[in-house]
Structure formats: C-alpha cells, structure tokens
Amino acid sequence: MPPLSHWPDRSLAYDDDRSEVLAHIRERFGVPMDMAGRIFRYANYKKVIRFSRDTSLWCGVKGGRP
C-alpha cells in the first residue's frame, strides 16, 4: 500500500468516506466500506501496515516487517 492518509482533513470530523486508506482497500479488494474497515484493523494488528508519526500517513510494510 502506498503512503495514504486515514484522516486527510483534520479540520473536519473523521469520516470513513474521506479516508484514503479505506478507499484504497475498497478499490484493491472490491469490498464494501465495513469490510474495508475490518481489513484495515486486521492489517494494522498483523503489522502489515504501519503509521508514520513523521508524515501522519499509513503505508504497507513488505513481508510484515517495519
């Protein structure tokens, strides 16, 4: 997964529909929004994606290693 924002405009309240991460997952796997959220949480749990505090972006981790 390329570096993407999960909350691109922090001046607005968080909304799943504005998440670049969830949009990427939905497009990549062809799943509805609720399944995209489950995939995101599972990928985070399994450490195949990570959050960079420096850039405030999520990105994929090759082989599940940082």
mmCIF file of C-alpha atoms in Angstrom:
data_model
loop_
_atom_site.group_PDB
_atom_site.id
_atom_site.type_symbol
_atom_site.label_atom_id
_atom_site.label_comp_id
_atom_site.label_asym_id
_atom_site.label_seq_id
_atom_site.Cartn_x
_atom_site.Cartn_y
_atom_site.Cartn_z
ATOM 1 C CA MET A 1 0.000 0.000 0.000
ATOM 2 C CA PRO A 2 1.421 3.407 -0.886
ATOM 3 C CA PRO A 3 1.573 6.108 1.810
ATOM 4 C CA LEU A 4 -2.002 7.285 2.388
ATOM 5 C CA SER A 5 -3.892 9.391 4.917
ATOM 6 C CA HIS A 6 -6.632 7.851 7.039
ATOM 7 C CA TRP A 7 -7.853 11.326 8.100
ATOM 8 C CA PRO A 8 -6.794 13.724 5.318
ATOM 9 C CA ASP A 9 -8.526 16.884 6.583
ATOM 10 C CA ARG A 10 -8.161 17.116 10.338
ATOM 11 C CA SER A 11 -10.157 20.364 10.432
ATOM 12 C CA LEU A 12 -13.247 18.204 9.785
ATOM 13 C CA ALA A 13 -14.626 15.406 11.941
ATOM 14 C CA TYR A 14 -13.320 11.948 10.999
ATOM 15 C CA ASP A 15 -15.426 10.219 8.358
ATOM 16 C CA ASP A 16 -14.715 6.798 6.812
ATOM 17 C CA ASP A 17 -15.838 8.137 3.433
ATOM 18 C CA ARG A 18 -12.888 10.587 3.333
ATOM 19 C CA SER A 19 -10.229 8.028 4.298
ATOM 20 C CA GLU A 20 -7.688 7.458 1.519
ATOM 21 C CA VAL A 21 -6.650 4.216 3.221
ATOM 22 C CA LEU A 22 -10.161 2.759 3.227
ATOM 23 C CA ALA A 23 -10.729 3.944 -0.354
ATOM 24 C CA HIS A 24 -7.554 2.132 -1.429
ATOM 25 C CA ILE A 25 -8.592 -1.075 0.353
ATOM 26 C CA ARG A 26 -12.103 -0.913 -1.144
ATOM 27 C CA GLU A 27 -10.717 -0.450 -4.651
ATOM 28 C CA ARG A 28 -7.945 -3.030 -4.295
ATOM 29 C CA PHE A 29 -10.144 -5.790 -2.900
ATOM 30 C CA GLY A 30 -13.562 -4.756 -4.226
ATOM 31 C CA VAL A 31 -15.219 -4.802 -0.805
ATOM 32 C CA PRO A 32 -17.818 -2.582 0.910
ATOM 33 C CA MET A 33 -16.828 0.043 3.488
ATOM 34 C CA ASP A 34 -17.483 -2.106 6.580
ATOM 35 C CA MET A 35 -15.242 -4.883 5.228
ATOM 36 C CA ALA A 36 -12.553 -2.327 4.301
ATOM 37 C CA GLY A 37 -12.536 -1.181 7.938
ATOM 38 C CA ARG A 38 -12.152 -4.767 9.132
ATOM 39 C CA ILE A 39 -9.289 -5.373 6.695
ATOM 40 C CA PHE A 40 -7.602 -2.140 7.839
ATOM 41 C CA ARG A 41 -7.834 -3.097 11.528
ATOM 42 C CA TYR A 42 -6.595 -6.634 10.842
ATOM 43 C CA ALA A 43 -3.691 -5.399 8.693
ATOM 44 C CA ASN A 44 -2.717 -2.988 11.480
ATOM 45 C CA TYR A 45 -2.959 -5.775 14.084
ATOM 46 C CA LYS A 46 -0.801 -8.081 11.924
ATOM 47 C CA LYS A 47 1.667 -5.214 11.310
ATOM 48 C CA VAL A 48 1.480 -5.378 7.532
ATOM 49 C CA ILE A 49 0.694 -1.650 7.528
ATOM 50 C CA ARG A 50 2.126 0.996 9.798
ATOM 51 C CA PHE A 51 1.549 4.616 10.769
ATOM 52 C CA SER A 52 4.408 7.089 10.389
ATOM 53 C CA ARG A 53 4.263 9.785 13.051
ATOM 54 C CA ASP A 54 6.630 11.915 10.954
ATOM 55 C CA THR A 55 4.333 12.066 7.920
ATOM 56 C CA SER A 56 0.984 11.136 9.542
ATOM 57 C CA LEU A 57 0.473 8.582 6.770
ATOM 58 C CA TRP A 58 -0.207 4.843 6.709
ATOM 59 C CA CYS A 59 1.852 2.616 4.416
ATOM 60 C CA GLY A 60 2.325 -1.035 3.651
ATOM 61 C CA VAL A 61 5.225 -2.978 5.116
ATOM 62 C CA LYS A 62 6.835 -5.570 2.871
ATOM 63 C CA GLY A 63 6.711 -9.014 4.487
ATOM 64 C CA GLY A 64 5.090 -7.653 7.674
ATOM 65 C CA ARG A 65 8.372 -6.174 8.908
ATOM 66 C CA PRO A 66 8.958 -2.440 9.588
#
